[in-house]
Every structure is written in C-alpha cells, then in structure tokens.
C-alpha cells in the first residue's frame, strides 16, 4: 500500500509541476509570474449574480448561451455577428437612485434651528417618523464625532448611537470641538450667493468677456487645412483700417492673431510715423510674420482705446468709420489738459492727444509670464487627475503616503458655469494638499476662459490644468479632451484666454496624438509654451491606443527636447520605483505623473521616495481601506446618502486595489502594470480576499466598515470579468 501511495504522490507532483510550467509559459504572454505554491491550479470561474442588476444578468447569460452554441455548432441558433465574450466594459451602468427630499430630515431640524419655510418645506420635519423609516444604525464609532467632537448630521447619522441621547439631542465634546474647529479643513466650497449668481447669469465676467471679444472681433480666419497628422492649421489674414493707420498685417503662419498685440502694434506704428516719410517695418510677434506698410500721408498722432481711434481732436469708430463727437480744449504747449472719454483719461497737448502716465487697466493689460506666481514642479511626484476615483478622500491618502502635487477630477466648464453643485464639489481641497490644481475641460475658449476666471476669483488653487488627453468617446465626440489637440486654432484661443485671466501657472495634459503612429505632441508643445503654458504632461500613448500598449517613453524624450525650457512631466505604466527610475533616465523628464499605479498601490509614492519594494501586509492594506472609509464619511457624510456614496466610491476603488500582487508571492519583482495574475491564494485569508476579482467580495470588504448593504442593493462593476469568482 505504501508503494501505491508513493506512485500516486509522484503522479500528483508531476501533474502539479506540469501545471506550474504552463503557468510560467503564460507569464511570458502577459501573465504575472507567481510562485507555484500560491497558484490555485483547480480554479474554475463561476458566475456570481448576487448583486448584479437583472439587465446585466440577462446580458451575461445570453453571452454564455451564445458561447455554448458556438462550441456545440448548434445549427438552430443564428451565428452571432462577432465572437461573444465576457470581456470589456459595462457601458450602460445603472444610475444610483438618490433619496427624495421628502425622505430626508430638514437640515434646520438636524442642526437644532427653526425652519423658516415651515409647512412649505420640502423636507420632513417629523423626527420620530424619520427614525422609524431610516436604515438600522451601524455598529461602531462615528469617525466625525471622534475627530471633531460633534457630528453635524445629528440624528441622521447612521453611527448616531454614540452621540445621540434618548431625547434625540446631539451630544458635543466641547474640548475636542474647541481644538479642531478653529478653521475649516476643506476649502473651495461654493457659496450659495455665487451659485445663485451663476445660475441667474449675473456673475461679472468682465475680464473674460474682453478676451473673448478679441477672439470674435479681431481675427478673420480665411481658411483651414488639415495635415496628415490630424492637425488643423489655420491661415489667418487680419486687415487693419488703412485709411487711419496706413497699416496692413498679413499672418502667414499657423498661429491665430493675438488681438491685444495687434492693438499695440497699431498704436506703435501710428505714433512713430511723422511727416510725409514712408517707413517699412517687419515685426515678429508670437511667431507671426507681419508685413507693415505705412501710407505716405499718415496721421500726426493717434490713440487707441477699445474700438475708438482718436486723432487730431476727433475720434473715429473703427467698426463703422463714423466720427464721434469729441470736444477738445485748446491749450498752449506747456499746458496738458486731461479730459475723460468714455471712462478713459486722455491727455492733450496742443491739438494732439497723447498717452501719459501709467496704464492701470488690468482688463486689457495681460500679466507677463515673469509676473505670475511661480510653482516649481521639478522632481515632484504628481498624482494624476482621475475621474470618479481621484476624489478628495483618495487624494488625502496619497498625500500622506508621499504625493507632492494633487489635482482634482476633470471638471466640465459648462457645468461649472451653470452652478451645478456636483461639479463644484470636484474643486474641494483639503488642507493637507499643499500644491493643488484644478483640471478644466471644454471645447470652446469662451466657456473655458469664463470658468478659469471664476475659479481664480473665488477658489484657492495653485494652478489650472487643461485636459487635452481624455480619450472617452462621449467627450471626444463633443470636441473636448483629445479632440482639441487636432484643432490648433481652437487650442491657441483656449490657452491664450486662460493665460490672460489667470495670475497662476497654466498647465496642460495631453497624449502623444490622436492616431497610432501619428504623434503630434512634439509639434504642439513649443507652441503652447510660447502661448503661456508653464508645464505640460505627456501621456505616452495616443488616443487610439487607450491603454492597450505600453507607454512610449522614448517619444516623451523627444517632447522634452522640443519643449525646452518648459518643464515636461511624463506619464504611463509606473508601478514600482524601478519603473520610475527607468522612465526618468530614459526620458529626461522633469517629473512623473502617476495614475493607475497609485490606484493599485497608493504606497507607490513611498516606494519611490525610499527606493525600495514594500512588501505590505494584508492588515496594513486593510488599514488604508479603513482610512479611506473614514475620510469618505467625513467628506460625503455619515447619513444614509453619505454612507451610500462612500460605499459606491469604495467599490470603484477596490476594482483597482485587487490588481496588486504582494511582493512575497511574486516569482520575480517588480510587478508590471500590463501583467495579469493567475488566480492565486494569498498568504492568509485576508490577503486572498483582497486579491479577489469578484465584486461580491468587494462588497464584503465594504460591509466590514459600513455595515450590511440595504435590501435590493446592486452594483455593476466597470468590467464584465469582475462578475466572475
């Protein structure tokens, strides 16, 4: 019997060794190399539909039936148009149901105040009825109450058992409240007054409107052609009133006219022309070739202000060429009289108006690059703006773990100008974010310029970033994101408009180009540098590539060389400090922006700064998740709606967290971002749970901190493969 057992054991070992060799072969084709003792060789995927919506379950089961029919060559079923597979994204994800106003308790009642609306209030005033209908309390301590001494959600808090007395009175820890509530910890909260002014279109966009007016009135775009790289190039010809100034400007390059500089040039040519002499000047401004021909009989003196040209005691409207009445006093040569013309002081000497004194009209004069606030991005670790998952609680975690620069989620400028509270919430900034920026996205310069003005005027931000890299179809089809890269004229208007209304640095984030093999970033970077951009980030993939191939850091090197002396950051495929070192040495970039790598392992910033592989334990990872939940309850609230939001965003983040492979079970380090692990066991049960790709296990993790999910709870993961266990 012992011999038989030995033979069986040897056969099992051979089979196991064979399976391990198969796994090693898969590692060469995009599978991560896991130590053989941790690989689950008996793993078979099974569908788990416990928390999936019915529509998603029906779709998945339909795909499975098609796969089985194709495998059996069933002639009774029509062949599918393409091979059915359970991969890709779930594009039609259900929208979360939000609570109605009648299901919420009035905020005035929660805060112990008297509601001025009385019976007309849309919220509920019945505390007893509200407590009976709300979900059961969650076991555990209220993080907000422990930190700040008072929970602002009162009886609506799902952790209220700790701070609510029998008579529904909210308790307060006076000592804690006194020490922690000296100043707000979260900045950039939109005021009600600002929101109302934006919705009623009463906000004063004087500076932005002046710049926008120049775009619409001054340039005269004659033709537009598209290059082989998908870049729209505009040839611009701008005529100037030759009867008044004798000036003709022809722009022969790809840049749009800078209207402010055009006015300066007219003034310079008019004031410099004397007698009957003819002068020829060739000026080069903003990379534009100007051919200036002055007529033989120029005016003796003139002064430009807005759209009025003043010369020899008369003023002429440049738009209509009609005279404007202007009574000028006669004076001696030693007398200089000042007369106000449409709010502008014009000094007059003799019969000729002249410009004297300092020009203080900040709506016309644009700050030079040297006069703006300076931010040194050199060698800093930059957390990328991440839609949905790059929220304030996640940024706080990355900031604690070593991120130097943080940026809010992508903000749509049109929604911002409409005063949408959900869009303005993306601008919130925690006090720990020492270097914080906001990323704006739009397809038109007018909405982008106005959005930049209101952000700079009302919020505390260190820089504004322009999104030129979003590859999502819904965004690109509107002419936003990556689409702006292919329209040079529109891009110049956006950059010039933002730089004109801002006194803080302007940055851009772009991809290598729109189409694979047709890179245009190296051609755009010198232009945006000259237009006013302080720093640019290049993602080493095109819009067409999305995330299917590795980032091209060699091309980022060519972008760095082309854009000097402007600082360039690289982005793409950084998941370890070795990846970071190789990318920096290969590209020569001034810094690195980290996106997916930070979502998979937020401690990546610590690894880079300490230059080591951190074999973080499962308990330490769980503490980071707990920290995220606490920050979420503080940010979104600890009431029913706040807990639901915290759970949703936590599940979205866990869809990236499970991709991390612990250092201790890797066959060789480091883990590469494009390698997928086989199904494996962790070194303990908790590590196995954190490595699960199934969304049902993510929900189990959320229940550790936020209690059981409510009845009928559904969650559709972003990727179809996460419905399997």
XYZ file of C-alpha atoms in Angstrom:
725
model
C 0.000 0.000 0.000
C 2.858 2.357 0.758
C 4.262 1.781 -2.745
C 0.898 2.612 -4.302
C 0.683 5.824 -2.272
C 4.186 6.784 -3.351
C 3.282 6.288 -7.014
C 0.119 8.369 -6.634
C 2.046 11.109 -4.845
C 4.676 11.219 -7.563
C 1.972 11.429 -10.237
C 0.312 14.302 -8.399
C 3.623 16.119 -8.120
C 4.306 15.652 -11.826
C 0.841 16.948 -12.699
C 1.323 19.911 -10.403
C 4.754 20.605 -11.876
C 3.294 20.430 -15.369
C 0.570 22.922 -14.452
C 3.177 25.237 -12.973
C 5.188 25.126 -16.201
C 2.028 26.023 -18.087
C 1.561 28.986 -15.776
C 5.169 30.027 -16.377
C 4.555 29.922 -20.116
C 1.517 32.139 -19.659
C 3.663 34.613 -17.765
C 5.651 35.206 -20.934
C 2.435 36.124 -22.745
C 1.192 38.791 -20.308
C 0.585 36.733 -17.157
C 2.411 37.632 -13.949
C 4.842 35.039 -12.594
C 3.501 33.756 -9.259
C 5.317 31.296 -7.017
C 3.865 27.880 -7.759
C 2.859 27.167 -4.153
C 0.346 30.068 -4.257
C -1.301 29.257 -7.606
C -4.810 27.780 -7.493
C -4.442 25.099 -10.176
C -8.013 23.863 -9.683
C -9.619 27.235 -10.240
C -12.696 27.283 -12.474
C -14.581 30.557 -12.988
C -18.201 30.673 -11.931
C -20.746 33.427 -12.366
C -21.928 35.273 -9.239
C -25.062 37.342 -9.796
C -25.994 38.173 -6.207
C -25.527 41.948 -6.542
C -25.817 42.430 -10.288
C -28.815 44.216 -11.844
C -31.300 41.992 -13.677
C -30.471 43.569 -17.032
C -26.787 42.741 -16.570
C -27.560 39.157 -15.533
C -29.715 38.636 -18.632
C -26.988 40.034 -20.875
C -24.284 37.841 -19.324
C -26.404 34.695 -19.535
C -27.194 35.488 -23.176
C -23.476 35.723 -23.944
C -22.858 32.409 -22.166
C -25.574 30.702 -24.207
C -24.028 32.046 -27.416
C -20.625 30.763 -26.367
C -22.046 27.297 -25.677
C -23.899 27.304 -29.009
C -20.731 28.203 -30.888
C -18.861 25.439 -29.094
C -21.526 22.837 -29.922
C -22.075 24.064 -33.507
C -25.816 24.293 -32.866
C -27.466 24.936 -36.237
C -30.775 26.030 -34.702
C -29.298 29.318 -33.474
C -28.240 32.152 -35.714
C -24.486 32.716 -35.644
C -23.522 35.863 -33.713
C -22.233 38.869 -35.633
C -18.987 38.679 -33.672
C -17.420 36.275 -31.230
C -19.238 36.555 -27.884
C -17.007 37.139 -24.890
C -17.343 38.197 -21.307
C -14.734 40.914 -21.501
C -14.705 44.655 -21.930
C -16.560 47.388 -20.102
C -20.139 47.591 -18.940
C -21.012 50.782 -20.804
C -24.638 51.046 -19.661
C -24.184 51.156 -15.917
C -27.314 51.983 -13.893
C -27.585 55.374 -12.221
C -27.729 55.296 -8.456
C -31.101 56.256 -7.016
C -30.858 59.289 -4.776
C -33.150 59.940 -1.843
C -36.112 62.234 -2.384
C -36.356 65.439 -0.394
C -39.400 64.087 1.441
C -37.297 61.130 2.630
C -34.712 63.412 4.238
C -34.920 65.261 7.508
C -34.835 69.047 7.230
C -31.253 70.359 7.741
C -32.562 73.059 10.079
C -34.190 70.438 12.290
C -30.951 68.403 12.279
C -28.974 71.473 13.324
C -31.416 72.439 16.064
C -32.675 75.535 14.243
C -36.144 76.755 13.289
C -37.043 76.216 9.638
C -38.172 79.463 8.012
C -40.236 77.595 5.389
C -42.492 75.967 7.951
C -45.109 73.647 6.449
C -43.979 74.574 2.922
C -40.574 72.965 3.468
C -39.892 70.124 1.035
C -38.039 68.139 3.711
C -39.563 66.120 6.512
C -39.941 67.675 9.981
C -41.180 64.537 11.762
C -38.119 63.190 13.633
C -39.933 60.159 15.036
C -41.250 59.079 11.634
C -37.810 59.606 10.094
C -36.093 57.411 12.677
C -38.602 54.631 12.054
C -38.047 54.645 8.296
C -34.279 55.040 8.121
C -31.894 52.025 7.989
C -30.644 50.427 11.194
C -27.684 52.014 12.924
C -24.207 50.722 12.093
C -22.137 49.222 14.864
C -19.003 51.190 15.587
C -17.857 54.672 16.436
C -18.657 57.805 14.475
C -15.370 58.979 12.970
C -16.526 62.601 12.624
C -17.635 62.737 16.270
C -14.347 61.213 17.452
C -12.257 63.655 15.404
C -14.155 66.925 15.785
C -16.224 66.499 18.929
C -19.542 66.997 17.151
C -21.263 65.243 14.275
C -23.101 67.738 12.044
C -25.509 65.029 10.861
C -27.073 64.573 14.286
C -29.948 62.085 14.357
C -29.496 61.315 10.640
C -26.046 59.821 11.271
C -26.045 56.032 10.928
C -23.470 55.876 13.738
C -25.676 58.087 15.926
C -25.863 55.655 18.867
C -22.565 57.110 20.083
C -23.590 60.772 20.189
C -27.431 60.890 20.329
C -29.187 60.951 23.687
C -32.578 59.436 24.455
C -34.395 62.698 23.690
C -32.707 62.922 20.239
C -30.297 65.630 21.374
C -26.922 65.652 19.635
C -24.027 65.485 22.089
C -20.892 67.619 21.819
C -17.382 67.053 23.139
C -16.518 70.648 23.957
C -12.765 70.126 24.362
C -12.392 68.287 21.057
C -14.658 70.744 19.245
C -12.684 73.714 20.560
C -9.309 72.349 19.433
C -10.346 71.102 15.986
C -12.836 73.680 14.728
C -10.586 76.745 14.645
C -10.587 76.811 10.821
C -12.217 74.781 8.052
C -10.208 71.765 6.910
C -11.834 71.671 3.463
C -11.545 74.710 1.198
C -13.106 75.710 -2.124
C -16.711 75.241 -1.038
C -19.072 77.168 -3.310
C -21.206 79.745 -1.544
C -24.941 79.994 -2.077
C -24.570 83.554 -3.313
C -22.063 82.533 -6.002
C -24.236 79.626 -7.087
C -27.269 81.901 -7.473
C -25.310 84.489 -9.460
C -24.027 81.826 -11.829
C -27.484 80.338 -12.351
C -29.001 83.759 -12.994
C -26.054 84.714 -15.236
C -25.286 87.711 -13.052
C -21.607 86.973 -12.396
C -19.275 89.680 -13.693
C -17.082 88.096 -16.393
C -15.616 91.441 -17.463
C -12.043 90.198 -17.914
C -13.057 87.001 -19.677
C -15.545 88.773 -21.944
C -12.881 91.253 -23.010
C -10.604 88.414 -24.121
C -13.467 86.544 -25.801
C -14.456 89.700 -27.676
C -10.982 89.831 -29.159
C -11.361 86.278 -30.455
C -14.636 87.064 -32.216
C -13.943 90.591 -33.452
C -10.277 90.841 -34.313
C -9.257 87.579 -36.036
C -10.531 86.861 -39.523
C -9.754 83.236 -40.315
C -9.700 82.794 -44.073
C -9.057 79.100 -44.479
C -8.324 75.941 -42.549
C -6.439 72.891 -43.718
C -5.688 69.591 -42.039
C -2.269 67.992 -42.047
C -1.509 64.300 -42.344
C -1.187 64.041 -38.544
C -4.774 65.192 -37.988
C -3.734 68.728 -37.004
C -5.971 71.609 -38.125
C -3.878 74.549 -39.332
C -5.437 77.983 -39.884
C -4.014 80.622 -42.226
C -5.098 83.998 -40.868
C -5.234 87.405 -42.588
C -6.180 90.383 -40.463
C -6.772 93.700 -42.255
C -6.422 96.939 -40.299
C -8.054 100.239 -41.209
C -5.549 101.539 -43.746
C -7.208 104.946 -44.079
C -6.467 105.731 -40.437
C -3.186 103.999 -39.688
C -1.962 103.005 -43.117
C -1.219 99.541 -41.755
C -1.732 96.164 -43.351
C -0.931 92.947 -41.483
C -0.682 89.559 -43.097
C -0.210 86.467 -40.913
C 1.371 83.669 -42.874
C 1.975 81.049 -40.188
C -0.321 78.698 -38.319
C -0.942 80.945 -35.288
C -4.113 82.904 -34.703
C -3.815 86.648 -34.254
C -3.159 87.936 -30.772
C -5.669 90.761 -30.739
C -4.095 92.620 -27.838
C -0.704 92.652 -29.548
C -2.377 93.796 -32.764
C -3.699 96.876 -30.953
C -0.265 97.574 -29.501
C 1.271 97.323 -32.974
C -1.254 99.742 -34.453
C -0.519 102.246 -31.702
C 3.215 101.861 -32.170
C 3.048 102.374 -35.939
C 0.725 105.362 -35.680
C 2.760 107.208 -33.053
C 6.080 106.505 -34.729
C 5.033 107.878 -38.150
C 5.912 111.581 -38.739
C 5.900 113.949 -41.726
C 5.494 112.588 -45.262
C 8.184 109.951 -44.916
C 7.447 106.336 -45.712
C 8.776 103.612 -43.333
C 8.793 99.850 -43.731
C 8.825 97.651 -40.614
C 8.997 93.946 -40.245
C 7.859 92.816 -36.843
C 7.773 89.303 -35.500
C 5.384 88.762 -32.629
C 4.105 85.448 -31.321
C 5.732 83.578 -34.216
C 3.694 85.641 -36.730
C 5.227 87.346 -39.769
C 3.866 90.863 -40.027
C 4.273 92.983 -43.163
C 3.636 96.623 -42.288
C 3.296 99.293 -44.980
C 2.677 102.873 -43.838
C 0.975 105.238 -46.282
C 2.714 108.369 -47.459
C 0.294 110.598 -45.510
C -0.112 109.146 -42.063
C -1.824 110.996 -39.221
C 0.394 113.017 -36.937
C -0.768 111.278 -33.786
C -3.424 108.883 -32.675
C -4.509 106.970 -29.594
C -6.323 103.667 -29.496
C -8.746 102.764 -26.740
C -11.094 99.798 -27.136
C -12.788 100.383 -30.519
C -12.280 104.185 -30.719
C -9.397 105.774 -32.626
C -8.672 109.354 -31.523
C -6.639 111.623 -33.785
C -6.189 115.375 -34.215
C -9.022 116.354 -31.933
C -11.545 113.959 -33.491
C -12.405 110.373 -32.720
C -13.401 107.724 -35.216
C -15.275 104.490 -34.526
C -13.152 101.748 -36.069
C -16.144 99.494 -36.659
C -18.353 101.992 -38.537
C -15.734 104.562 -39.694
C -18.119 107.253 -38.441
C -16.864 110.287 -36.495
C -17.578 110.504 -32.806
C -18.152 113.876 -31.238
C -15.329 114.920 -29.009
C -14.809 118.457 -27.726
C -11.172 119.123 -27.009
C -9.908 122.226 -25.313
C -7.157 124.302 -26.923
C -4.055 124.834 -24.817
C -0.525 126.072 -25.038
C 2.438 123.790 -25.488
C 3.196 123.982 -21.764
C -0.319 123.046 -20.738
C -1.597 119.498 -20.633
C -5.276 119.111 -20.109
C -6.972 115.870 -19.224
C -10.425 115.004 -20.459
C -12.350 111.808 -19.805
C -13.508 109.905 -22.870
C -15.784 107.000 -22.057
C -14.128 106.460 -18.705
C -10.575 106.854 -20.094
C -8.217 109.720 -19.219
C -6.640 111.143 -22.403
C -4.028 113.862 -22.059
C -4.000 116.523 -24.757
C -1.059 118.685 -25.728
C -1.877 121.337 -28.246
C -4.245 119.856 -30.825
C -2.953 116.313 -30.461
C -3.905 113.740 -27.829
C -1.020 111.867 -26.242
C -0.805 108.981 -23.757
C 0.699 109.908 -20.400
C 1.053 108.251 -17.009
C 0.750 104.644 -16.022
C -1.781 102.415 -17.708
C -3.632 100.581 -14.953
C -6.412 98.898 -16.887
C -5.895 95.298 -15.814
C -8.710 94.127 -18.081
C -6.593 94.979 -21.128
C -3.034 94.510 -19.946
C -2.095 90.888 -19.546
C 0.415 89.763 -16.944
C 3.764 88.746 -18.340
C 4.951 85.252 -17.560
C 7.608 86.683 -15.246
C 4.932 88.456 -13.162
C 2.840 85.386 -12.412
C 3.007 83.247 -9.315
C 5.676 80.639 -9.754
C 5.379 76.940 -8.954
C 8.428 74.705 -9.176
C 7.231 71.276 -10.345
C 10.765 69.908 -10.743
C 11.245 66.326 -9.419
C 7.853 66.267 -7.693
C 5.534 63.253 -7.621
C 2.277 64.249 -9.270
C -0.979 62.384 -8.612
C -2.911 62.486 -11.867
C -6.471 63.865 -12.062
C -8.582 60.700 -12.040
C -12.273 60.759 -12.905
C -14.544 59.163 -10.255
C -11.746 57.574 -8.220
C -9.499 60.621 -7.813
C -11.765 62.119 -5.157
C -10.734 64.069 -2.067
C -10.536 61.070 0.343
C -8.245 59.212 -2.067
C -6.059 62.280 -2.565
C -5.680 62.602 1.201
C -4.364 59.045 1.375
C -1.898 59.612 -1.467
C -0.794 62.880 0.091
C 0.008 61.120 3.371
C 1.889 58.390 1.513
C 4.151 60.780 -0.362
C 2.389 62.536 -3.269
C 3.689 66.107 -3.719
C 1.211 67.506 -6.263
C -2.500 66.713 -6.377
C -5.141 67.706 -8.897
C -8.910 67.472 -8.714
C -11.042 65.396 -11.044
C -11.800 66.616 -14.556
C -14.340 69.463 -14.407
C -16.619 70.310 -17.319
C -16.513 74.083 -17.761
C -20.108 74.355 -18.991
C -21.458 72.613 -15.879
C -19.290 74.830 -13.708
C -20.739 78.000 -15.238
C -24.264 76.694 -14.651
C -23.582 76.491 -10.924
C -24.054 72.734 -10.645
C -23.231 71.757 -7.069
C -21.986 68.306 -8.101
C -19.426 69.878 -10.463
C -18.266 72.482 -7.962
C -17.787 69.722 -5.390
C -14.908 68.426 -7.532
C -12.968 71.608 -6.714
C -12.890 70.986 -2.968
C -9.419 70.998 -1.469
C -8.227 69.525 1.810
C -5.811 71.486 3.964
C -3.175 68.754 3.598
C -2.965 69.379 -0.177
C -0.121 71.891 -0.230
C 0.139 72.050 -4.025
C -3.294 71.636 -5.584
C -4.661 72.247 -9.063
C -7.940 72.053 -10.952
C -8.358 70.445 -14.376
C -10.812 72.081 -16.789
C -12.255 70.503 -19.910
C -14.169 72.208 -22.722
C -14.144 72.537 -26.479
C -14.646 76.298 -26.739
C -12.454 79.113 -25.496
C -15.331 81.241 -24.186
C -16.617 78.723 -21.642
C -13.075 77.742 -20.672
C -11.976 81.361 -20.172
C -15.010 82.250 -18.072
C -14.623 79.094 -15.983
C -10.965 79.900 -15.345
C -11.833 83.426 -14.232
C -14.468 82.364 -11.723
C -12.193 79.631 -10.340
C -9.274 82.022 -9.876
C -11.505 84.718 -8.384
C -13.359 82.570 -5.857
C -11.254 79.475 -5.107
C -7.806 78.696 -3.687
C -5.885 76.832 -6.379
C -2.176 76.813 -7.210
C -2.517 76.069 -10.915
C -5.099 75.219 -13.567
C -4.646 72.292 -15.937
C -6.243 71.959 -19.383
C -7.441 68.484 -20.332
C -6.149 67.522 -23.772
C -5.899 63.801 -23.092
C -9.324 62.346 -22.284
C -9.919 59.535 -24.824
C -13.525 58.712 -23.894
C -15.820 58.697 -26.919
C -18.533 60.735 -25.192
C -16.031 63.526 -24.508
C -14.159 63.410 -27.831
C -17.382 63.473 -29.862
C -18.188 66.851 -28.299
C -14.827 68.224 -29.428
C -13.332 68.079 -25.945
C -10.369 66.257 -24.431
C -8.119 64.710 -27.078
C -10.128 66.325 -29.871
C -8.703 69.767 -29.018
C -5.211 68.513 -29.896
C -6.266 68.260 -33.528
C -7.545 71.850 -33.729
C -4.631 74.224 -33.449
C -6.613 77.441 -33.743
C -9.054 76.477 -31.016
C -6.210 75.297 -28.793
C -4.455 78.654 -29.094
C -7.617 80.515 -28.206
C -8.105 78.339 -25.120
C -4.515 78.717 -23.929
C -4.388 82.453 -24.623
C -7.778 83.015 -22.983
C -6.851 81.171 -19.806
C -3.415 82.729 -19.515
C -4.970 86.186 -19.918
C -7.349 85.890 -16.960
C -5.039 83.975 -14.602
C -2.234 85.056 -12.286
C -1.285 81.439 -11.507
C 0.553 78.883 -13.679
C -1.282 77.212 -16.548
C -0.505 73.564 -17.352
C -1.767 71.097 -19.948
C -2.039 67.309 -20.051
C -2.009 65.665 -23.465
C -1.433 62.355 -25.209
C 1.086 61.697 -27.955
C -1.577 62.252 -30.595
C -4.961 61.181 -31.864
C -3.972 58.213 -34.012
C -1.464 55.446 -33.523
C 1.785 56.132 -35.335
C 0.923 59.805 -35.959
C 2.347 61.680 -32.992
C 1.824 65.438 -32.840
C 2.633 66.313 -29.213
C 6.223 67.299 -30.074
C 4.861 69.875 -32.540
C 2.263 71.285 -30.133
C 4.470 71.682 -27.071
C 6.683 74.528 -28.407
C 3.534 76.395 -29.438
C 1.711 76.088 -26.116
C 4.960 77.075 -24.402
C 5.032 80.333 -26.374
C 1.320 80.908 -25.777
C 1.739 80.901 -21.990
C 1.814 77.319 -20.638
C 4.188 76.808 -17.704
C 4.297 72.998 -17.583
C 2.965 70.145 -19.709
C 2.374 66.459 -19.061
C 2.649 63.925 -21.880
C 0.918 60.553 -21.585
C 2.968 58.181 -23.718
C 0.012 56.759 -25.668
C -2.242 58.042 -28.416
C -5.984 58.397 -28.114
C -6.454 55.400 -30.410
C -4.221 53.206 -28.224
C -6.089 53.947 -24.991
C -4.342 51.526 -22.575
C -3.679 48.590 -24.894
C 0.067 49.123 -25.324
C 2.953 50.272 -23.172
C 3.695 53.978 -22.882
C 6.375 55.274 -25.237
C 8.924 56.992 -23.003
C 11.357 57.369 -25.904
C 8.870 59.663 -27.593
C 8.440 61.572 -24.332
C 12.188 62.221 -24.565
C 11.723 63.920 -27.933
C 8.904 66.007 -26.430
C 11.195 67.081 -23.587
C 13.845 68.218 -26.061
C 11.335 70.067 -28.236
C 9.697 71.967 -25.368
C 12.752 73.292 -23.539
C 12.959 75.320 -21.328
C 9.360 74.487 -20.348
C 9.091 71.699 -17.781
C 7.698 68.382 -19.045
C 6.228 65.556 -16.963
C 5.862 62.010 -18.250
C 3.014 59.643 -17.554
C 2.366 55.949 -18.152
C 2.974 52.442 -16.720
C 4.658 53.371 -13.419
C 4.034 50.670 -10.790
C 7.349 50.469 -8.909
C 10.329 52.610 -8.080
C 12.334 50.744 -10.743
C 9.769 51.725 -13.371
C 10.082 55.302 -12.160
C 13.887 55.319 -12.304
C 13.979 53.780 -15.774
C 11.371 56.203 -17.101
C 13.159 59.257 -15.729
C 16.528 58.147 -17.090
C 15.039 57.215 -20.451
C 13.016 60.384 -20.982
C 14.914 63.089 -19.122
C 11.573 64.453 -17.922
C 11.348 66.954 -15.071
C 8.922 64.805 -13.120
C 6.422 61.992 -13.246
C 2.645 61.876 -13.093
C 1.215 58.659 -11.636
C -2.333 57.482 -12.354
C -3.300 53.776 -12.381
C -0.231 52.843 -10.354
C -1.475 54.993 -7.478
C -4.931 53.395 -7.650
C -3.462 49.888 -7.493
C -0.962 50.684 -4.718
C -1.190 54.175 -3.152
C 2.035 53.469 -1.238
C 3.879 53.668 -4.574
C 4.869 57.251 -3.704
C 6.567 55.961 -0.546
C 8.388 53.259 -2.501
C 9.724 55.819 -4.978
C 10.949 58.215 -2.310
C 12.530 55.442 -0.220
C 13.740 53.476 -3.270
C 12.535 50.082 -2.055
C 9.920 47.406 -2.648
C 7.386 47.489 0.165
C 6.022 44.030 0.950
C 2.992 45.495 2.627
C 0.895 43.121 4.709
C -2.811 42.479 4.240
C -3.627 44.103 7.587
C -1.769 47.268 6.566
C -3.689 47.359 3.306
C -6.953 46.945 5.218
C -5.998 49.886 7.446
C -5.565 52.038 4.342
C -9.042 50.983 3.183
C -10.422 51.839 6.622
C -8.725 55.232 6.409
C -10.395 55.816 3.041
C -13.808 54.948 4.527
C -13.302 57.383 7.416
C -12.268 60.149 5.062
C -15.280 59.324 2.897
C -17.690 59.592 5.820
C -16.160 62.947 6.676
C -16.385 64.164 3.083
C -19.712 62.740 1.841
C -21.410 62.419 5.213
C -22.352 59.731 7.699
C -26.077 59.867 6.990
C -27.874 57.395 4.729
C -26.915 59.149 1.495
C -23.333 59.769 2.640
C -22.785 56.128 3.594
C -24.187 55.025 0.224
C -21.840 57.393 -1.626
C -18.865 56.240 0.420
C -19.679 52.609 -0.350
C -20.039 53.282 -4.082
C -16.747 55.109 -4.382
C -15.027 52.484 -2.238
C -16.220 49.723 -4.572
C -14.958 51.686 -7.572
C -11.541 51.971 -5.942
C -11.453 48.279 -4.956
C -11.809 47.432 -8.651
C -8.193 48.624 -8.919
C -6.905 47.515 -5.500
C -7.366 43.806 -6.217
C -4.877 44.010 -9.103
C -1.970 44.405 -6.704
C 0.160 41.263 -6.316
C 2.034 41.059 -2.981
C 5.814 41.157 -3.310
C 6.225 37.995 -1.240
C 4.367 35.723 -3.681
C 5.897 37.041 -6.916
C 8.386 34.806 -8.689
C 10.340 37.922 -9.611
C 9.868 41.583 -8.742
C 8.626 44.086 -9.643
C 5.076 43.572 -10.838
C 4.446 45.054 -14.288
C 1.281 47.056 -14.809
C 0.326 45.187 -18.009
C 0.659 41.707 -16.461
C -2.429 39.886 -15.193
C -2.074 37.421 -12.325
C -3.473 33.897 -12.447
C -5.927 33.003 -9.710
C -3.859 32.572 -6.571
C -4.104 32.147 -2.824
C -2.714 34.797 -0.516
C -0.519 34.164 2.491
C -3.622 34.432 4.682
C -7.372 34.591 4.225
C -7.467 38.388 4.271
C -4.845 38.631 1.514
C -6.845 36.136 -0.546
C -9.977 38.239 -0.068
C -8.195 41.443 -1.124
C -6.962 39.680 -4.286
C -10.427 38.555 -5.366
C -11.530 39.917 -8.769
C -15.205 39.381 -7.952
C -17.348 42.371 -6.999
C -19.266 40.294 -4.434
C -16.070 40.039 -2.372
C -15.538 43.781 -2.664
C -18.970 44.267 -1.134
C -17.947 42.000 1.750
C -14.980 44.284 2.399
C -17.239 47.339 2.432
C -19.543 45.661 4.949
C -16.646 45.424 7.403
C -16.796 49.207 7.876
C -20.180 50.382 6.563
C -22.455 47.600 7.748
C -24.641 45.296 5.637
C -25.818 46.570 2.283
C -29.515 47.500 2.134
C -32.067 45.129 0.671
C -32.068 45.210 -3.114
C -28.564 46.686 -3.331
C -26.969 46.290 -6.773
C -23.534 47.122 -8.093
C -22.456 46.661 -11.684
C -18.653 46.658 -11.970
C -16.974 48.631 -14.700
C -15.571 45.476 -16.303
C -17.623 42.395 -17.154
C -14.936 39.977 -15.982
C -15.474 41.153 -12.387
C -18.818 39.314 -12.310
C -16.900 36.020 -12.029
C -15.408 34.374 -8.981
